Structure formats: C-alpha cells, structure tokens
Amino acid sequence: MNDTGRRPLVAGNWKMNKTNAEAGDHCARLRHILHEGPHRAEVAVCPPSTSIETAAAALAGSDIWVAAQSVHEAAKGAHTGEISASMIVAAGAVGTIVGHSERRAAGETDAQVAARVRAALDGGLRVILCVGESLEQREAGETESWLTGQLRSALAQVAPEEVGRLAIAYEPIWAIGTGRTASPETAQEACAHVRAVAGERLDPAAVLVLYGGSVTPDNAAELMAQPDVDGALVGGASLDAEGFAEIVRAAG
Ligand code: PGA
C-alpha cells in the first residue's frame, strides 16, 4: 500500500468470461469474502454487459461497484453490438472501462476513446481509462511518448473537476494475459509518467493511476506499494473470487 492518501481502487476486468448465472454466484461469493475482513481499497467488478444487471443486484448495498467494459460514444442508434452510457446506468453500473488495449487492437481509435470518455462522464459514469505500450514500442524507447499521446488525446475533453470520477490504468500490452508482469520499478516509472501527463489537465495528486497486466495475489502488494500505483486493474486473476479478494487486501 502506498501512503499518498489516495484511496486505492482494485477493479476486476472479467473480459468475455462468466455467464449471467456464474456472474451472480461470483459476486455473492466475493461480497461474502470481502465482508469477512477489512480492506482499504475501493473494489469494482467489470462483467460482460449481459451480466451487469445481475452483478449490480448481487452487490446492491455493498461497497463493491459495477462497471461496464466499454461504452459507445453515441446516445443511441445504429451501432450493432455496442451499448450506451444510459443503458449502462440503467443496468445498475456506475462506471465503465474505456480504451482497453483489446478494444484498441480491434479498431478503437484515440478519437473514439476520447469521445467515449466524454460520453461516459456526461452520462454520469466513472471511467477507468486504459493506456499502454506494445513490446515493440517499449524496446524502441517509445513508451513515454506513446503514453503521452494516448493520454493527451483521451483527456483533452475532461474538466479538472471531473478528476474524482477518473482512474487511469497503465496496462503494458506485453504484460496483459502473458504472465509477464511489469516489475514494480517499471510499473512505478510508467505510472509516474502517466500521473505527470494527466497533471497537465487534472490535479496530479488526486488522479488515480492503476497498474494492469498479469497482476496476481503474489505480485499485487509489491506493485501497489509503489508511490504512483494507486491500485490495479486485474484480468485473469479477477475470475477467482478468493484470489481477487487477496489482491484487494494487498492494497491495504
Ligand atoms: P490480465 O489482464 O490481468 O489477465 O493480464 C489485465 C487487463 O487486461 O485488464
């Protein structure tokens, strides 16, 4: 745990996992486990859109909140497969991930990410904005310039007073789902850079910066002990309620 005064956030990105019934069981289990002992971190789960309503119902009255995995920038219309901010809110979620690298790889552009951040905030949602470099970019020494570009674009329409509804997840693409976690030093260095660039528009002391990429119960504490790492966005390890709860507790 770092001692910055920022409350850590640990969010579980389930990606395309769990049916509705499995989501309900998982949330009930997670709620039960986390209720058994104290934890300092805020906790969120990001189920597939088919399970947002079930997850929100299973977690109602707890301090675990639900976020979608993506949002479309339009309010409604001919966008097959997409969901809007108002649909997400109506289903019971209070936030959404925006710009995950798996969606960027499928064609989501910087301009769309910026528009989606704006649409989510306008819709009353909290945002977990994802940024991160590829292995080729890291090896070419382009990590910082790449992150700077992604952040300046995504945050261009965010107002300073919205900082409390924004978390930025630094997720190096080479660490996602690979078991190749960034070292605490690498995570710290990149998260410090993310904070500095976000600081061009937002209070750097207030913005939450998370690390994501092969976070597990074994490496979470050391990662989140870094001064600029305010929590974690957890993929694979969030699918197991016990393991995810351990990561939550690792934040303090
Ligand atoms: P991972 O995924 O923890 O499975 O590496 C993280 C993410 O993509 O958010």
GROMACS .gro file of C-alpha atoms and ligand atoms in nm:
model
  261
    1MET     CA    1   0.000   0.000   0.000
    2ASN     CA    2   0.133   0.345  -0.076
    3ASP     CA    3   0.068   0.622   0.171
    4THR     CA    4  -0.038   0.903  -0.058
    5GLY     CA    5  -0.382   0.949   0.091
    6ARG     CA    6  -0.546   0.840  -0.234
    7ARG     CA    7  -0.785   0.553  -0.173
    8PRO     CA    8  -0.670   0.259  -0.383
    9LEU     CA    9  -0.901   0.106  -0.642
   10VAL     CA   10  -0.887  -0.260  -0.738
   11ALA     CA   11  -1.106  -0.344  -1.036
   12GLY     CA   12  -1.166  -0.684  -1.190
   13ASN     CA   13  -1.200  -0.692  -1.568
   14TRP     CA   14  -1.370  -1.021  -1.645
   15LYS     CA   15  -1.345  -0.969  -2.020
   16MET     CA   16  -1.558  -1.229  -2.207
   17ASN     CA   17  -1.599  -1.462  -1.912
   18LYS     CA   18  -1.889  -1.581  -1.696
   19THR     CA   19  -2.249  -1.639  -1.785
   20ASN     CA   20  -2.517  -1.448  -1.607
   21ALA     CA   21  -2.565  -1.726  -1.351
   22GLU     CA   22  -2.190  -1.753  -1.292
   23ALA     CA   23  -2.167  -1.377  -1.250
   24GLY     CA   24  -2.435  -1.378  -0.983
   25ASP     CA   25  -2.267  -1.660  -0.791
   26HIS     CA   26  -1.926  -1.498  -0.819
   27CYS     CA   27  -2.049  -1.159  -0.694
   28ALA     CA   28  -2.231  -1.316  -0.399
   29ARG     CA   29  -1.913  -1.506  -0.310
   30LEU     CA   30  -1.688  -1.202  -0.348
   31ARG     CA   31  -1.920  -0.994  -0.135
   32HIS     CA   32  -1.918  -1.259   0.135
   33ILE     CA   33  -1.539  -1.296   0.138
   34LEU     CA   34  -1.470  -0.923   0.141
   35HIS     CA   35  -1.722  -0.874   0.418
   36GLU     CA   36  -1.521  -1.108   0.641
   37GLY     CA   37  -1.224  -0.878   0.683
   38PRO     CA   38  -1.127  -0.515   0.640
   39HIS     CA   39  -0.989  -0.371   0.322
   40ARG     CA   40  -0.888  -0.019   0.242
   41ALA     CA   41  -0.932  -0.033  -0.135
   42GLU     CA   42  -1.239   0.054  -0.330
   43VAL     CA   43  -1.348  -0.250  -0.527
   44ALA     CA   44  -1.514  -0.276  -0.868
   45VAL     CA   45  -1.607  -0.560  -1.100
   46CYS     CA   46  -1.643  -0.523  -1.475
   47PRO     CA   47  -1.861  -0.805  -1.605
   48PRO     CA   48  -1.972  -0.857  -1.965
   49SER     CA   49  -2.271  -0.637  -2.044
   50THR     CA   50  -2.505  -0.938  -2.025
   51SER     CA   51  -2.429  -0.964  -1.653
   52ILE     CA   52  -2.417  -0.602  -1.541
   53GLU     CA   53  -2.768  -0.608  -1.403
   54THR     CA   54  -2.719  -0.940  -1.223
   55ALA     CA   55  -2.386  -0.826  -1.076
   56ALA     CA   56  -2.535  -0.496  -0.962
   57ALA     CA   57  -2.824  -0.677  -0.794
   58ALA     CA   58  -2.592  -0.924  -0.622
   59LEU     CA   59  -2.374  -0.640  -0.492
   60ALA     CA   60  -2.651  -0.393  -0.402
   61GLY     CA   61  -2.593  -0.239  -0.061
   62SER     CA   62  -2.226  -0.347  -0.056
   63ASP     CA   63  -1.936  -0.114  -0.128
   64ILE     CA   64  -1.838  -0.306  -0.442
   65TRP     CA   65  -1.938  -0.122  -0.757
   66VAL     CA   66  -2.001  -0.244  -1.107
   67ALA     CA   67  -1.851  -0.107  -1.428
   68ALA     CA   68  -1.904  -0.196  -1.792
   69GLN     CA   69  -1.610  -0.298  -2.011
   70SER     CA   70  -1.673  -0.036  -2.278
   71VAL     CA   71  -1.925   0.230  -2.377
   72HIS     CA   72  -2.021   0.375  -2.714
   73GLU     CA   73  -1.995   0.750  -2.762
   74ALA     CA   74  -2.343   0.785  -2.915
   75ALA     CA   75  -2.654   0.807  -2.700
   76LYS     CA   76  -2.834   0.551  -2.916
   77GLY     CA   77  -2.866   0.438  -3.275
   78ALA     CA   78  -2.738   0.201  -3.538
   79HIS     CA   79  -2.428   0.065  -3.363
   80THR     CA   80  -2.462  -0.311  -3.360
   81GLY     CA   81  -2.310  -0.477  -3.056
   82GLU     CA   82  -2.249  -0.154  -2.867
   83ILE     CA   83  -2.408  -0.014  -2.550
   84SER     CA   84  -2.460   0.346  -2.442
   85ALA     CA   85  -2.385   0.520  -2.114
   86SER     CA   86  -2.754   0.549  -2.028
   87MET     CA   87  -2.801   0.174  -2.084
   88ILE     CA   88  -2.508   0.103  -1.853
   89VAL     CA   89  -2.651   0.330  -1.583
   90ALA     CA   90  -2.998   0.177  -1.623
   91ALA     CA   91  -2.849  -0.170  -1.579
   92GLY     CA   92  -2.704  -0.066  -1.243
   93ALA     CA   93  -2.339   0.005  -1.317
   94VAL     CA   94  -2.170   0.324  -1.202
   95GLY     CA   95  -1.866   0.315  -1.424
   96THR     CA   96  -1.703   0.182  -1.737
   97ILE     CA   97  -1.366   0.088  -1.873
   98VAL     CA   98  -1.271   0.290  -2.181
   99GLY     CA   99  -0.995   0.220  -2.432
  100HIS     CA  100  -0.882  -0.123  -2.321
  101SER     CA  101  -0.597  -0.238  -2.545
  102GLU     CA  102  -0.800  -0.537  -2.660
  103ARG     CA  103  -1.061  -0.295  -2.797
  104ARG     CA  104  -0.799  -0.062  -2.941
  105ALA     CA  105  -0.646  -0.363  -3.118
  106ALA     CA  106  -0.990  -0.435  -3.263
  107GLY     CA  107  -1.002  -0.087  -3.414
  108GLU     CA  108  -1.099   0.162  -3.143
  109THR     CA  109  -0.917   0.485  -3.226
  110ASP     CA  110  -0.776   0.757  -3.000
  111ALA     CA  111  -1.057   0.985  -3.119
  112GLN     CA  112  -1.318   0.727  -3.021
  113VAL     CA  113  -1.154   0.673  -2.686
  114ALA     CA  114  -1.170   1.048  -2.620
  115ALA     CA  115  -1.534   1.063  -2.728
  116ARG     CA  116  -1.619   0.761  -2.512
  117VAL     CA  117  -1.452   0.909  -2.206
  118ARG     CA  118  -1.659   1.222  -2.261
  119ALA     CA  119  -1.983   1.029  -2.322
  120ALA     CA  120  -1.930   0.820  -2.009
  121LEU     CA  121  -1.865   1.125  -1.790
  122ASP     CA  122  -2.161   1.308  -1.943
  123GLY     CA  123  -2.374   1.004  -1.867
  124GLY     CA  124  -2.276   1.018  -1.501
  125LEU     CA  125  -2.036   0.725  -1.510
  126ARG     CA  126  -1.696   0.683  -1.355
  127VAL     CA  127  -1.423   0.600  -1.607
  128ILE     CA  128  -1.131   0.360  -1.596
  129LEU     CA  129  -0.926   0.478  -1.893
  130CYS     CA  130  -0.666   0.231  -2.022
  131VAL     CA  131  -0.336   0.325  -2.183
  132GLY     CA  132  -0.027   0.119  -2.255
  133GLU     CA  133   0.253   0.047  -2.498
  134SER     CA  134   0.340  -0.260  -2.704
  135LEU     CA  135   0.661  -0.454  -2.660
  136GLU     CA  136   0.797  -0.308  -2.985
  137GLN     CA  137   0.733   0.045  -2.860
  138ARG     CA  138   0.899  -0.030  -2.527
  139GLU     CA  139   1.203  -0.182  -2.694
  140ALA     CA  140   1.227   0.116  -2.928
  141GLY     CA  141   1.230   0.353  -2.628
  142GLU     CA  142   0.893   0.500  -2.724
  143THR     CA  143   0.696   0.415  -2.411
  144GLU     CA  144   0.675   0.764  -2.266
  145SER     CA  145   0.597   0.942  -2.591
  146TRP     CA  146   0.328   0.684  -2.672
  147LEU     CA  147   0.164   0.716  -2.332
  148THR     CA  148   0.181   1.093  -2.359
  149GLY     CA  149  -0.001   1.085  -2.692
  150GLN     CA  150  -0.270   0.845  -2.571
  151LEU     CA  151  -0.330   1.048  -2.256
  152ARG     CA  152  -0.334   1.393  -2.415
  153SER     CA  153  -0.588   1.268  -2.667
  154ALA     CA  154  -0.811   1.081  -2.421
  155LEU     CA  155  -0.811   1.358  -2.160
  156ALA     CA  156  -0.849   1.654  -2.396
  157GLN     CA  157  -1.217   1.698  -2.312
  158VAL     CA  158  -1.200   1.613  -1.941
  159ALA     CA  159  -1.251   1.902  -1.699
  160PRO     CA  160  -1.037   1.938  -1.386
  161GLU     CA  161  -1.338   1.898  -1.157
  162GLU     CA  162  -1.404   1.553  -1.306
  163VAL     CA  163  -1.082   1.408  -1.167
  164GLY     CA  164  -1.268   1.226  -0.889
  165ARG     CA  165  -1.456   1.019  -1.146
  166LEU     CA  166  -1.149   0.914  -1.340
  167ALA     CA  167  -0.894   0.638  -1.290
  168ILE     CA  168  -0.620   0.574  -1.544
  169ALA     CA  169  -0.494   0.219  -1.581
  170TYR     CA  170  -0.143   0.182  -1.716
  171GLU     CA  171  -0.152  -0.156  -1.888
  172PRO     CA  172   0.154  -0.250  -2.090
  173ILE     CA  173   0.023  -0.469  -2.371
  174TRP     CA  174   0.313  -0.711  -2.331
  175ALA     CA  175   0.204  -0.782  -1.974
  176ILE     CA  176  -0.165  -0.844  -2.039
  177GLY     CA  177  -0.260  -1.208  -2.010
  178THR     CA  178   0.101  -1.314  -2.061
  179GLY     CA  179   0.211  -1.382  -1.704
  180ARG     CA  180   0.490  -1.134  -1.778
  181THR     CA  181   0.410  -0.874  -1.512
  182ALA     CA  182   0.594  -0.542  -1.524
  183SER     CA  183   0.849  -0.517  -1.245
  184PRO     CA  184   0.745  -0.284  -0.963
  185GLU     CA  185   1.012  -0.041  -1.084
  186THR     CA  186   0.884  -0.044  -1.442
  187ALA     CA  187   0.525  -0.004  -1.325
  188GLN     CA  188   0.624   0.283  -1.097
  189GLU     CA  189   0.819   0.463  -1.368
  190ALA     CA  190   0.534   0.440  -1.618
  191CYS     CA  191   0.263   0.527  -1.365
  192ALA     CA  192   0.463   0.832  -1.255
  193HIS     CA  193   0.477   0.940  -1.618
  194VAL     CA  194   0.102   0.881  -1.656
  195ARG     CA  195   0.039   1.096  -1.350
  196ALA     CA  196   0.264   1.372  -1.479
  197VAL     CA  197   0.092   1.385  -1.818
  198ALA     CA  198  -0.256   1.365  -1.662
  199GLY     CA  199  -0.136   1.652  -1.444
  200GLU     CA  200  -0.135   1.879  -1.747
  201ARG     CA  201  -0.516   1.887  -1.715
  202LEU     CA  202  -0.602   1.739  -1.376
  203ASP     CA  203  -0.471   1.762  -1.021
  204PRO     CA  204  -0.190   1.504  -1.026
  205ALA     CA  205  -0.226   1.444  -0.653
  206ALA     CA  206  -0.590   1.349  -0.699
  207VAL     CA  207  -0.586   1.133  -1.009
  208LEU     CA  208  -0.590   0.758  -0.951
  209VAL     CA  209  -0.333   0.564  -1.153
  210LEU     CA  210  -0.367   0.186  -1.160
  211TYR     CA  211  -0.137  -0.082  -1.291
  212GLY     CA  212  -0.274  -0.368  -1.501
  213GLY     CA  213  -0.112  -0.668  -1.666
  214SER     CA  214  -0.078  -1.013  -1.506
  215VAL     CA  215  -0.150  -0.889  -1.154
  216THR     CA  216  -0.182  -1.187  -0.918
  217PRO     CA  217  -0.216  -1.237  -0.542
  218ASP     CA  218   0.161  -1.298  -0.537
  219ASN     CA  219   0.276  -0.976  -0.701
  220ALA     CA  220  -0.005  -0.732  -0.614
  221ALA     CA  221   0.129  -0.599  -0.284
  222GLU     CA  222   0.470  -0.506  -0.424
  223LEU     CA  223   0.316  -0.336  -0.728
  224MET     CA  224   0.066  -0.138  -0.524
  225ALA     CA  225   0.332  -0.035  -0.273
  226GLN     CA  226   0.485   0.189  -0.540
  227PRO     CA  227   0.419   0.557  -0.474
  228ASP     CA  228   0.243   0.620  -0.805
  229VAL     CA  229   0.049   0.292  -0.823
  230ASP     CA  230  -0.291   0.351  -0.665
  231GLY     CA  231  -0.439   0.011  -0.732
  232ALA     CA  232  -0.483  -0.250  -1.001
  233LEU     CA  233  -0.693  -0.346  -1.300
  234VAL     CA  234  -0.697  -0.723  -1.282
  235GLY     CA  235  -0.797  -0.952  -1.567
  236GLY     CA  236  -0.746  -1.328  -1.537
  237ALA     CA  237  -0.686  -1.329  -1.161
  238SER     CA  238  -1.018  -1.149  -1.102
  239LEU     CA  239  -1.216  -1.451  -1.221
  240ASP     CA  240  -1.149  -1.633  -0.896
  241ALA     CA  241  -1.325  -1.467  -0.602
  242GLU     CA  242  -1.072  -1.579  -0.340
  243GLY     CA  243  -0.773  -1.470  -0.546
  244PHE     CA  244  -0.930  -1.137  -0.633
  245ALA     CA  245  -1.012  -1.073  -0.267
  246GLU     CA  246  -0.647  -1.140  -0.183
  247ILE     CA  247  -0.544  -0.876  -0.435
  248VAL     CA  248  -0.794  -0.633  -0.282
  249ARG     CA  249  -0.643  -0.692   0.060
  250ALA     CA  250  -0.293  -0.648  -0.079
  251ALA     CA  251  -0.384  -0.283  -0.136
  252GLY     CA  252  -0.406  -0.237   0.241
  253PGA     P1  253  -0.457  -0.971  -1.705
  253PGA     O1  254  -0.545  -0.859  -1.779
  253PGA     O2  255  -0.462  -0.940  -1.559
  253PGA     O3  256  -0.526  -1.102  -1.738
  253PGA     O4  257  -0.320  -0.961  -1.760
  253PGA     C1  258  -0.544  -0.725  -1.736
  253PGA     C2  259  -0.631  -0.641  -1.826
  253PGA     O5  260  -0.631  -0.663  -1.948
  253PGA     O6  261  -0.704  -0.553  -1.778
   0.00000   0.00000   0.00000
